[in-house]
Amino acid sequence: MVKIDYDKCVGCLRCTRVCIFSIVEAQEGKPFVLTEKPGCAKCMHCGIVCPEGAISFDDKLMMVAEEKPLVGDSFDEEMESFLMTRRSYRNFKPEPVDMEEIRRALEAASWAPSAKNQHPTKYYVVQGREKIDAMMDIILAYIKESGESPEVVSEYARGNNMVFGKASTLIMAYARNNAINPAVDTALALDYADLMLQSRGIGTCWAGYLTRFLNKIPALKEMFPLPENNSFYGSLMVGYPTEDYLYIPERLKRADIIIK
């Protein structure tokens, strides 16, 4: 799948130095693709370090643009501040999030790391409280019958929806169970979408209850059918926040870092 145009190749061998599985190796001063060797990570790094555009993948050049976008000198500090001020929101204004914002966030999600560049994650997007309320009715009926997660019912009676908050938009992500690493790939993709949305002033919150119920309750499976051997691996509540947080809360448990 990796091809080298030797009319363009100048023999700089940069591609051989970045190939993590030695699919592209140096032979007699030129790069050579070992087509019989399995294990290409499909990272495209060999193509994007080539100064002459001599390397293609499936007969297509590997670069999206000829020049990388510039990142400002203060970006690292801005990024740190952004990550520290990101919050999980559950109270939202009633209107759904504009679908163009959702599409933009999910396009950003396609740039997240993925095992061997498989990118197995796909999405359902729900817009509007009517459908979300119907989903909640199904969940409540299941809990009352099964006895699972009774706190959801008791909190709901108090006006607190632990599954959906007050969201009018949902993003529900699924993937092939036999992908190399579907859980991590989906978490990374959703995190990219999460950060993109929050950078645009749109609130998000990971919906763990929802993901679990989507994979368990037959009526929800009928509402959101998946291809065979697929499962939901993550969900986000999304909406326009109703409040501003004034401070950064303390983390009650910080990561242990052990250096040996």
JSON list of C-alpha atoms in Angstrom, two decimals, residues 46-249:
[
{"chain": "A", "resi": 46, "resn": "CYS", "atom": "CA", "xyz": [6.94, 8.16, 5.92]},
{"chain": "A", "resi": 47, "resn": "GLY", "atom": "CA", "xyz": [4.93, 10.32, 3.52]},
{"chain": "A", "resi": 48, "resn": "ILE", "atom": "CA", "xyz": [4.75, 13.47, 5.60]},
{"chain": "A", "resi": 49, "resn": "VAL", "atom": "CA", "xyz": [8.51, 13.64, 6.20]},
{"chain": "A", "resi": 50, "resn": "CYS", "atom": "CA", "xyz": [9.31, 13.26, 2.49]},
{"chain": "A", "resi": 51, "resn": "PRO", "atom": "CA", "xyz": [10.44, 16.66, 1.16]},
{"chain": "A", "resi": 52, "resn": "GLU", "atom": "CA", "xyz": [9.68, 15.68, -2.45]},
{"chain": "A", "resi": 53, "resn": "GLY", "atom": "CA", "xyz": [6.22, 14.15, -2.06]},
{"chain": "A", "resi": 54, "resn": "ALA", "atom": "CA", "xyz": [7.56, 10.89, -3.41]},
{"chain": "A", "resi": 55, "resn": "ILE", "atom": "CA", "xyz": [5.60, 8.53, -1.16]},
{"chain": "A", "resi": 56, "resn": "SER", "atom": "CA", "xyz": [1.96, 7.60, -1.56]},
{"chain": "A", "resi": 57, "resn": "PHE", "atom": "CA", "xyz": [-0.48, 5.31, 0.24]},
{"chain": "A", "resi": 58, "resn": "ASP", "atom": "CA", "xyz": [-3.04, 3.50, -1.92]},
{"chain": "A", "resi": 59, "resn": "ASP", "atom": "CA", "xyz": [-1.90, 5.78, -4.76]},
{"chain": "A", "resi": 60, "resn": "LYS", "atom": "CA", "xyz": [-2.77, 8.94, -2.81]},
{"chain": "A", "resi": 61, "resn": "LEU", "atom": "CA", "xyz": [-0.37, 11.43, -1.28]},
{"chain": "A", "resi": 62, "resn": "MET", "atom": "CA", "xyz": [-0.34, 11.23, 2.50]},
{"chain": "A", "resi": 63, "resn": "MET", "atom": "CA", "xyz": [-0.36, 14.93, 3.36]},
{"chain": "A", "resi": 64, "resn": "VAL", "atom": "CA", "xyz": [-3.56, 16.91, 3.84]},
{"chain": "A", "resi": 65, "resn": "ALA", "atom": "CA", "xyz": [-1.93, 20.28, 3.24]},
{"chain": "A", "resi": 66, "resn": "GLU", "atom": "CA", "xyz": [1.45, 21.35, 1.96]},
{"chain": "A", "resi": 67, "resn": "GLU", "atom": "CA", "xyz": [2.14, 23.42, 5.07]},
{"chain": "A", "resi": 68, "resn": "LYS", "atom": "CA", "xyz": [1.36, 22.77, 8.73]},
{"chain": "A", "resi": 69, "resn": "PRO", "atom": "CA", "xyz": [-0.74, 25.42, 10.47]},
{"chain": "A", "resi": 70, "resn": "LEU", "atom": "CA", "xyz": [1.24, 27.65, 12.78]},
{"chain": "A", "resi": 71, "resn": "VAL", "atom": "CA", "xyz": [0.89, 27.33, 16.54]},
{"chain": "A", "resi": 72, "resn": "GLY", "atom": "CA", "xyz": [1.50, 30.49, 18.56]},
{"chain": "A", "resi": 73, "resn": "ASP", "atom": "CA", "xyz": [4.40, 30.83, 21.00]},
{"chain": "A", "resi": 74, "resn": "SER", "atom": "CA", "xyz": [2.03, 31.05, 23.98]},
{"chain": "A", "resi": 75, "resn": "PHE", "atom": "CA", "xyz": [-0.06, 28.03, 22.97]},
{"chain": "A", "resi": 76, "resn": "ASP", "atom": "CA", "xyz": [1.40, 25.76, 25.66]},
{"chain": "A", "resi": 77, "resn": "GLU", "atom": "CA", "xyz": [0.32, 28.13, 28.43]},
{"chain": "A", "resi": 78, "resn": "GLU", "atom": "CA", "xyz": [-3.09, 28.68, 26.83]},
{"chain": "A", "resi": 79, "resn": "MET", "atom": "CA", "xyz": [-3.55, 24.93, 26.48]},
{"chain": "A", "resi": 80, "resn": "GLU", "atom": "CA", "xyz": [-2.70, 24.32, 30.12]},
{"chain": "A", "resi": 81, "resn": "SER", "atom": "CA", "xyz": [-5.20, 26.99, 31.21]},
{"chain": "A", "resi": 82, "resn": "PHE", "atom": "CA", "xyz": [-7.86, 25.56, 28.90]},
{"chain": "A", "resi": 83, "resn": "LEU", "atom": "CA", "xyz": [-7.42, 22.03, 30.26]},
{"chain": "A", "resi": 84, "resn": "MET", "atom": "CA", "xyz": [-7.59, 23.26, 33.85]},
{"chain": "A", "resi": 85, "resn": "THR", "atom": "CA", "xyz": [-10.77, 25.26, 33.23]},
{"chain": "A", "resi": 86, "resn": "ARG", "atom": "CA", "xyz": [-12.62, 22.53, 31.33]},
{"chain": "A", "resi": 87, "resn": "ARG", "atom": "CA", "xyz": [-15.69, 21.46, 33.33]},
{"chain": "A", "resi": 88, "resn": "SER", "atom": "CA", "xyz": [-18.35, 18.77, 33.15]},
{"chain": "A", "resi": 89, "resn": "TYR", "atom": "CA", "xyz": [-21.74, 20.42, 32.67]},
{"chain": "A", "resi": 90, "resn": "ARG", "atom": "CA", "xyz": [-25.12, 18.85, 33.36]},
{"chain": "A", "resi": 91, "resn": "ASN", "atom": "CA", "xyz": [-27.35, 21.93, 33.32]},
{"chain": "A", "resi": 92, "resn": "PHE", "atom": "CA", "xyz": [-28.00, 23.21, 29.82]},
{"chain": "A", "resi": 93, "resn": "LYS", "atom": "CA", "xyz": [-30.25, 25.62, 28.01]},
{"chain": "A", "resi": 94, "resn": "PRO", "atom": "CA", "xyz": [-33.21, 23.88, 26.34]},
{"chain": "A", "resi": 95, "resn": "GLU", "atom": "CA", "xyz": [-32.19, 24.37, 22.69]},
{"chain": "A", "resi": 96, "resn": "PRO", "atom": "CA", "xyz": [-30.16, 21.60, 21.01]},
{"chain": "A", "resi": 97, "resn": "VAL", "atom": "CA", "xyz": [-26.63, 22.37, 19.85]},
{"chain": "A", "resi": 98, "resn": "ASP", "atom": "CA", "xyz": [-26.35, 23.46, 16.23]},
{"chain": "A", "resi": 99, "resn": "MET", "atom": "CA", "xyz": [-25.52, 20.41, 14.07]},
{"chain": "A", "resi": 100, "resn": "GLU", "atom": "CA", "xyz": [-22.72, 22.29, 12.34]},
{"chain": "A", "resi": 101, "resn": "GLU", "atom": "CA", "xyz": [-20.98, 22.54, 15.71]},
{"chain": "A", "resi": 102, "resn": "ILE", "atom": "CA", "xyz": [-21.45, 18.81, 16.23]},
{"chain": "A", "resi": 103, "resn": "ARG", "atom": "CA", "xyz": [-20.11, 17.99, 12.76]},
{"chain": "A", "resi": 104, "resn": "ARG", "atom": "CA", "xyz": [-17.09, 20.21, 13.33]},
{"chain": "A", "resi": 105, "resn": "ALA", "atom": "CA", "xyz": [-16.34, 18.50, 16.64]},
{"chain": "A", "resi": 106, "resn": "LEU", "atom": "CA", "xyz": [-16.67, 15.03, 15.14]},
{"chain": "A", "resi": 107, "resn": "GLU", "atom": "CA", "xyz": [-14.43, 16.02, 12.25]},
{"chain": "A", "resi": 108, "resn": "ALA", "atom": "CA", "xyz": [-11.84, 17.04, 14.85]},
{"chain": "A", "resi": 109, "resn": "ALA", "atom": "CA", "xyz": [-12.38, 13.64, 16.51]},
{"chain": "A", "resi": 110, "resn": "SER", "atom": "CA", "xyz": [-11.24, 11.96, 13.30]},
{"chain": "A", "resi": 111, "resn": "TRP", "atom": "CA", "xyz": [-7.73, 13.34, 13.99]},
{"chain": "A", "resi": 112, "resn": "ALA", "atom": "CA", "xyz": [-7.43, 11.55, 17.34]},
{"chain": "A", "resi": 113, "resn": "PRO", "atom": "CA", "xyz": [-4.85, 8.78, 17.67]},
{"chain": "A", "resi": 114, "resn": "SER", "atom": "CA", "xyz": [-6.11, 5.33, 16.74]},
{"chain": "A", "resi": 115, "resn": "ALA", "atom": "CA", "xyz": [-4.50, 1.90, 16.84]},
{"chain": "A", "resi": 116, "resn": "LYS", "atom": "CA", "xyz": [-2.92, 1.31, 13.41]},
{"chain": "A", "resi": 117, "resn": "ASN", "atom": "CA", "xyz": [-4.96, 4.22, 12.05]},
{"chain": "A", "resi": 118, "resn": "GLN", "atom": "CA", "xyz": [-8.13, 2.08, 12.04]},
{"chain": "A", "resi": 119, "resn": "HIS", "atom": "CA", "xyz": [-10.44, 4.82, 13.37]},
{"chain": "A", "resi": 120, "resn": "PRO", "atom": "CA", "xyz": [-13.32, 2.40, 14.02]},
{"chain": "A", "resi": 121, "resn": "THR", "atom": "CA", "xyz": [-15.53, 4.88, 15.89]},
{"chain": "A", "resi": 122, "resn": "LYS", "atom": "CA", "xyz": [-18.90, 5.95, 14.48]},
{"chain": "A", "resi": 123, "resn": "TYR", "atom": "CA", "xyz": [-21.69, 8.02, 15.98]},
{"chain": "A", "resi": 124, "resn": "TYR", "atom": "CA", "xyz": [-25.36, 8.48, 16.68]},
{"chain": "A", "resi": 125, "resn": "VAL", "atom": "CA", "xyz": [-26.44, 12.06, 17.43]},
{"chain": "A", "resi": 126, "resn": "VAL", "atom": "CA", "xyz": [-29.74, 12.72, 19.20]},
{"chain": "A", "resi": 127, "resn": "GLN", "atom": "CA", "xyz": [-31.32, 16.16, 18.99]},
{"chain": "A", "resi": 128, "resn": "GLY", "atom": "CA", "xyz": [-34.23, 17.31, 21.16]},
{"chain": "A", "resi": 129, "resn": "ARG", "atom": "CA", "xyz": [-35.71, 16.52, 24.56]},
{"chain": "A", "resi": 130, "resn": "GLU", "atom": "CA", "xyz": [-38.65, 14.57, 23.16]},
{"chain": "A", "resi": 131, "resn": "LYS", "atom": "CA", "xyz": [-36.50, 11.63, 22.09]},
{"chain": "A", "resi": 132, "resn": "ILE", "atom": "CA", "xyz": [-34.29, 11.91, 25.17]},
{"chain": "A", "resi": 133, "resn": "ASP", "atom": "CA", "xyz": [-37.35, 11.81, 27.42]},
{"chain": "A", "resi": 134, "resn": "ALA", "atom": "CA", "xyz": [-38.54, 8.69, 25.58]},
{"chain": "A", "resi": 135, "resn": "MET", "atom": "CA", "xyz": [-35.15, 7.10, 26.19]},
{"chain": "A", "resi": 136, "resn": "MET", "atom": "CA", "xyz": [-35.39, 8.00, 29.87]},
{"chain": "A", "resi": 137, "resn": "ASP", "atom": "CA", "xyz": [-38.81, 6.34, 30.14]},
{"chain": "A", "resi": 138, "resn": "ILE", "atom": "CA", "xyz": [-37.28, 3.14, 28.78]},
{"chain": "A", "resi": 139, "resn": "ILE", "atom": "CA", "xyz": [-34.39, 3.34, 31.23]},
{"chain": "A", "resi": 140, "resn": "LEU", "atom": "CA", "xyz": [-36.65, 3.96, 34.22]},
{"chain": "A", "resi": 141, "resn": "ALA", "atom": "CA", "xyz": [-38.85, 1.00, 33.28]},
{"chain": "A", "resi": 142, "resn": "TYR", "atom": "CA", "xyz": [-35.77, -1.23, 32.97]},
{"chain": "A", "resi": 143, "resn": "ILE", "atom": "CA", "xyz": [-34.40, -0.15, 36.36]},
{"chain": "A", "resi": 144, "resn": "LYS", "atom": "CA", "xyz": [-37.71, -0.71, 38.12]},
{"chain": "A", "resi": 145, "resn": "GLU", "atom": "CA", "xyz": [-37.90, -4.21, 36.63]},
{"chain": "A", "resi": 146, "resn": "SER", "atom": "CA", "xyz": [-34.26, -5.22, 37.08]},
{"chain": "A", "resi": 147, "resn": "GLY", "atom": "CA", "xyz": [-33.40, -3.39, 40.30]},
{"chain": "A", "resi": 148, "resn": "GLU", "atom": "CA", "xyz": [-30.13, -2.21, 38.74]},
{"chain": "A", "resi": 149, "resn": "SER", "atom": "CA", "xyz": [-28.85, 1.30, 39.57]},
{"chain": "A", "resi": 150, "resn": "PRO", "atom": "CA", "xyz": [-31.79, 2.25, 41.84]},
{"chain": "A", "resi": 151, "resn": "GLU", "atom": "CA", "xyz": [-30.14, 5.60, 42.56]},
{"chain": "A", "resi": 152, "resn": "VAL", "atom": "CA", "xyz": [-31.12, 6.73, 39.06]},
{"chain": "A", "resi": 153, "resn": "VAL", "atom": "CA", "xyz": [-34.82, 6.32, 39.91]},
{"chain": "A", "resi": 154, "resn": "SER", "atom": "CA", "xyz": [-34.59, 7.93, 43.35]},
{"chain": "A", "resi": 155, "resn": "GLU", "atom": "CA", "xyz": [-32.65, 10.93, 42.04]},
{"chain": "A", "resi": 156, "resn": "TYR", "atom": "CA", "xyz": [-35.01, 11.29, 39.11]},
{"chain": "A", "resi": 157, "resn": "ALA", "atom": "CA", "xyz": [-37.91, 11.55, 41.57]},
{"chain": "A", "resi": 158, "resn": "ARG", "atom": "CA", "xyz": [-36.04, 14.49, 43.14]},
{"chain": "A", "resi": 159, "resn": "GLY", "atom": "CA", "xyz": [-35.70, 16.19, 39.76]},
{"chain": "A", "resi": 160, "resn": "ASN", "atom": "CA", "xyz": [-32.11, 15.12, 39.11]},
{"chain": "A", "resi": 161, "resn": "ASN", "atom": "CA", "xyz": [-31.54, 13.16, 35.88]},
{"chain": "A", "resi": 162, "resn": "MET", "atom": "CA", "xyz": [-28.32, 11.22, 36.42]},
{"chain": "A", "resi": 163, "resn": "VAL", "atom": "CA", "xyz": [-28.37, 9.77, 32.91]},
{"chain": "A", "resi": 164, "resn": "PHE", "atom": "CA", "xyz": [-28.98, 12.81, 30.70]},
{"chain": "A", "resi": 165, "resn": "GLY", "atom": "CA", "xyz": [-28.77, 15.85, 32.95]},
{"chain": "A", "resi": 166, "resn": "LYS", "atom": "CA", "xyz": [-30.67, 18.58, 31.12]},
{"chain": "A", "resi": 167, "resn": "ALA", "atom": "CA", "xyz": [-29.04, 17.91, 27.77]},
{"chain": "A", "resi": 168, "resn": "SER", "atom": "CA", "xyz": [-30.98, 18.32, 24.55]},
{"chain": "A", "resi": 169, "resn": "THR", "atom": "CA", "xyz": [-28.15, 16.88, 22.44]},
{"chain": "A", "resi": 170, "resn": "LEU", "atom": "CA", "xyz": [-26.37, 13.54, 22.79]},
{"chain": "A", "resi": 171, "resn": "ILE", "atom": "CA", "xyz": [-23.37, 12.05, 21.03]},
{"chain": "A", "resi": 172, "resn": "MET", "atom": "CA", "xyz": [-23.22, 8.27, 21.31]},
{"chain": "A", "resi": 173, "resn": "ALA", "atom": "CA", "xyz": [-20.14, 6.52, 19.93]},
{"chain": "A", "resi": 174, "resn": "TYR", "atom": "CA", "xyz": [-19.86, 2.91, 18.85]},
{"chain": "A", "resi": 175, "resn": "ALA", "atom": "CA", "xyz": [-17.18, 0.75, 17.28]},
{"chain": "A", "resi": 176, "resn": "ARG", "atom": "CA", "xyz": [-16.37, -2.77, 16.11]},
{"chain": "A", "resi": 177, "resn": "ASN", "atom": "CA", "xyz": [-15.62, -5.08, 19.01]},
{"chain": "A", "resi": 178, "resn": "ASN", "atom": "CA", "xyz": [-12.89, -6.76, 16.97]},
{"chain": "A", "resi": 179, "resn": "ALA", "atom": "CA", "xyz": [-11.03, -3.55, 16.21]},
{"chain": "A", "resi": 180, "resn": "ILE", "atom": "CA", "xyz": [-7.54, -3.50, 17.71]},
{"chain": "A", "resi": 181, "resn": "ASN", "atom": "CA", "xyz": [-8.46, -1.21, 20.62]},
{"chain": "A", "resi": 182, "resn": "PRO", "atom": "CA", "xyz": [-12.05, 0.04, 20.27]},
{"chain": "A", "resi": 183, "resn": "ALA", "atom": "CA", "xyz": [-12.48, 1.30, 23.84]},
{"chain": "A", "resi": 184, "resn": "VAL", "atom": "CA", "xyz": [-9.36, 3.48, 23.82]},
{"chain": "A", "resi": 185, "resn": "ASP", "atom": "CA", "xyz": [-9.85, 4.61, 20.21]},
{"chain": "A", "resi": 186, "resn": "THR", "atom": "CA", "xyz": [-13.40, 5.74, 21.00]},
{"chain": "A", "resi": 187, "resn": "ALA", "atom": "CA", "xyz": [-12.40, 7.44, 24.25]},
{"chain": "A", "resi": 188, "resn": "LEU", "atom": "CA", "xyz": [-9.68, 9.39, 22.45]},
{"chain": "A", "resi": 189, "resn": "ALA", "atom": "CA", "xyz": [-12.01, 10.39, 19.62]},
{"chain": "A", "resi": 190, "resn": "LEU", "atom": "CA", "xyz": [-14.74, 11.54, 22.01]},
{"chain": "A", "resi": 191, "resn": "ASP", "atom": "CA", "xyz": [-12.19, 13.46, 24.06]},
{"chain": "A", "resi": 192, "resn": "TYR", "atom": "CA", "xyz": [-11.11, 15.37, 20.95]},
{"chain": "A", "resi": 193, "resn": "ALA", "atom": "CA", "xyz": [-14.78, 16.16, 20.26]},
{"chain": "A", "resi": 194, "resn": "ASP", "atom": "CA", "xyz": [-15.30, 17.10, 23.91]},
{"chain": "A", "resi": 195, "resn": "LEU", "atom": "CA", "xyz": [-12.39, 19.55, 23.92]},
{"chain": "A", "resi": 196, "resn": "MET", "atom": "CA", "xyz": [-13.37, 21.01, 20.55]},
{"chain": "A", "resi": 197, "resn": "LEU", "atom": "CA", "xyz": [-16.90, 21.65, 21.76]},
{"chain": "A", "resi": 198, "resn": "GLN", "atom": "CA", "xyz": [-15.74, 23.21, 25.02]},
{"chain": "A", "resi": 199, "resn": "SER", "atom": "CA", "xyz": [-13.34, 25.46, 23.14]},
{"chain": "A", "resi": 200, "resn": "ARG", "atom": "CA", "xyz": [-16.40, 26.77, 21.29]},
{"chain": "A", "resi": 201, "resn": "GLY", "atom": "CA", "xyz": [-18.28, 27.57, 24.51]},
{"chain": "A", "resi": 202, "resn": "ILE", "atom": "CA", "xyz": [-20.40, 24.42, 24.37]},
{"chain": "A", "resi": 203, "resn": "GLY", "atom": "CA", "xyz": [-20.69, 22.33, 27.53]},
{"chain": "A", "resi": 204, "resn": "THR", "atom": "CA", "xyz": [-20.20, 18.58, 27.69]},
{"chain": "A", "resi": 205, "resn": "CYS", "atom": "CA", "xyz": [-20.31, 15.75, 30.18]},
{"chain": "A", "resi": 206, "resn": "TRP", "atom": "CA", "xyz": [-19.40, 12.11, 29.77]},
{"chain": "A", "resi": 207, "resn": "ALA", "atom": "CA", "xyz": [-22.54, 9.96, 30.08]},
{"chain": "A", "resi": 208, "resn": "GLY", "atom": "CA", "xyz": [-21.40, 6.71, 31.66]},
{"chain": "A", "resi": 209, "resn": "TYR", "atom": "CA", "xyz": [-24.85, 5.52, 32.71]},
{"chain": "A", "resi": 210, "resn": "LEU", "atom": "CA", "xyz": [-26.13, 6.02, 29.17]},
{"chain": "A", "resi": 211, "resn": "THR", "atom": "CA", "xyz": [-23.34, 4.02, 27.55]},
{"chain": "A", "resi": 212, "resn": "ARG", "atom": "CA", "xyz": [-23.96, 1.10, 29.87]},
{"chain": "A", "resi": 213, "resn": "PHE", "atom": "CA", "xyz": [-27.73, 1.14, 29.29]},
{"chain": "A", "resi": 214, "resn": "LEU", "atom": "CA", "xyz": [-27.34, 1.41, 25.50]},
{"chain": "A", "resi": 215, "resn": "ASN", "atom": "CA", "xyz": [-25.50, -1.91, 25.47]},
{"chain": "A", "resi": 216, "resn": "LYS", "atom": "CA", "xyz": [-27.91, -3.61, 27.87]},
{"chain": "A", "resi": 217, "resn": "ILE", "atom": "CA", "xyz": [-31.53, -2.56, 27.34]},
{"chain": "A", "resi": 218, "resn": "PRO", "atom": "CA", "xyz": [-33.24, -4.23, 24.33]},
{"chain": "A", "resi": 219, "resn": "ALA", "atom": "CA", "xyz": [-35.61, -1.32, 23.65]},
{"chain": "A", "resi": 220, "resn": "LEU", "atom": "CA", "xyz": [-32.65, 1.10, 23.39]},
{"chain": "A", "resi": 221, "resn": "LYS", "atom": "CA", "xyz": [-30.87, -1.33, 21.10]},
{"chain": "A", "resi": 222, "resn": "GLU", "atom": "CA", "xyz": [-33.93, -1.21, 18.84]},
{"chain": "A", "resi": 223, "resn": "MET", "atom": "CA", "xyz": [-33.89, 2.60, 18.83]},
{"chain": "A", "resi": 224, "resn": "PHE", "atom": "CA", "xyz": [-30.20, 2.68, 17.92]},
{"chain": "A", "resi": 225, "resn": "PRO", "atom": "CA", "xyz": [-29.40, -0.47, 15.94]},
{"chain": "A", "resi": 226, "resn": "LEU", "atom": "CA", "xyz": [-25.74, -1.34, 15.48]},
{"chain": "A", "resi": 227, "resn": "PRO", "atom": "CA", "xyz": [-24.02, -3.54, 12.91]},
{"chain": "A", "resi": 228, "resn": "GLU", "atom": "CA", "xyz": [-23.24, -7.04, 14.11]},
{"chain": "A", "resi": 229, "resn": "ASN", "atom": "CA", "xyz": [-20.34, -7.29, 16.56]},
{"chain": "A", "resi": 230, "resn": "ASN", "atom": "CA", "xyz": [-20.45, -3.57, 17.45]},
{"chain": "A", "resi": 231, "resn": "SER", "atom": "CA", "xyz": [-20.97, -1.95, 20.85]},
{"chain": "A", "resi": 232, "resn": "PHE", "atom": "CA", "xyz": [-21.31, 1.52, 22.30]},
{"chain": "A", "resi": 233, "resn": "TYR", "atom": "CA", "xyz": [-18.06, 2.63, 23.94]},
{"chain": "A", "resi": 234, "resn": "GLY", "atom": "CA", "xyz": [-18.82, 6.17, 25.03]},
{"chain": "A", "resi": 235, "resn": "SER", "atom": "CA", "xyz": [-21.43, 8.94, 25.16]},
{"chain": "A", "resi": 236, "resn": "LEU", "atom": "CA", "xyz": [-21.49, 12.68, 25.73]},
{"chain": "A", "resi": 237, "resn": "MET", "atom": "CA", "xyz": [-24.22, 15.01, 26.96]},
{"chain": "A", "resi": 238, "resn": "VAL", "atom": "CA", "xyz": [-23.87, 18.25, 25.02]},
{"chain": "A", "resi": 239, "resn": "GLY", "atom": "CA", "xyz": [-25.48, 21.66, 25.39]},
{"chain": "A", "resi": 240, "resn": "TYR", "atom": "CA", "xyz": [-25.15, 25.37, 25.95]},
{"chain": "A", "resi": 241, "resn": "PRO", "atom": "CA", "xyz": [-24.31, 25.84, 29.67]},
{"chain": "A", "resi": 242, "resn": "THR", "atom": "CA", "xyz": [-26.61, 27.77, 31.97]},
{"chain": "A", "resi": 243, "resn": "GLU", "atom": "CA", "xyz": [-23.88, 28.76, 34.42]},
{"chain": "A", "resi": 244, "resn": "ASP", "atom": "CA", "xyz": [-20.31, 30.02, 34.60]},
{"chain": "A", "resi": 245, "resn": "TYR", "atom": "CA", "xyz": [-17.85, 28.50, 37.04]},
{"chain": "A", "resi": 246, "resn": "LEU", "atom": "CA", "xyz": [-15.87, 31.17, 38.87]},
{"chain": "A", "resi": 247, "resn": "TYR", "atom": "CA", "xyz": [-12.98, 29.07, 40.17]},
{"chain": "A", "resi": 248, "resn": "ILE", "atom": "CA", "xyz": [-10.98, 25.94, 39.41]},
{"chain": "A", "resi": 249, "resn": "PRO", "atom": "CA", "xyz": [-11.93, 23.20, 41.90]}
]
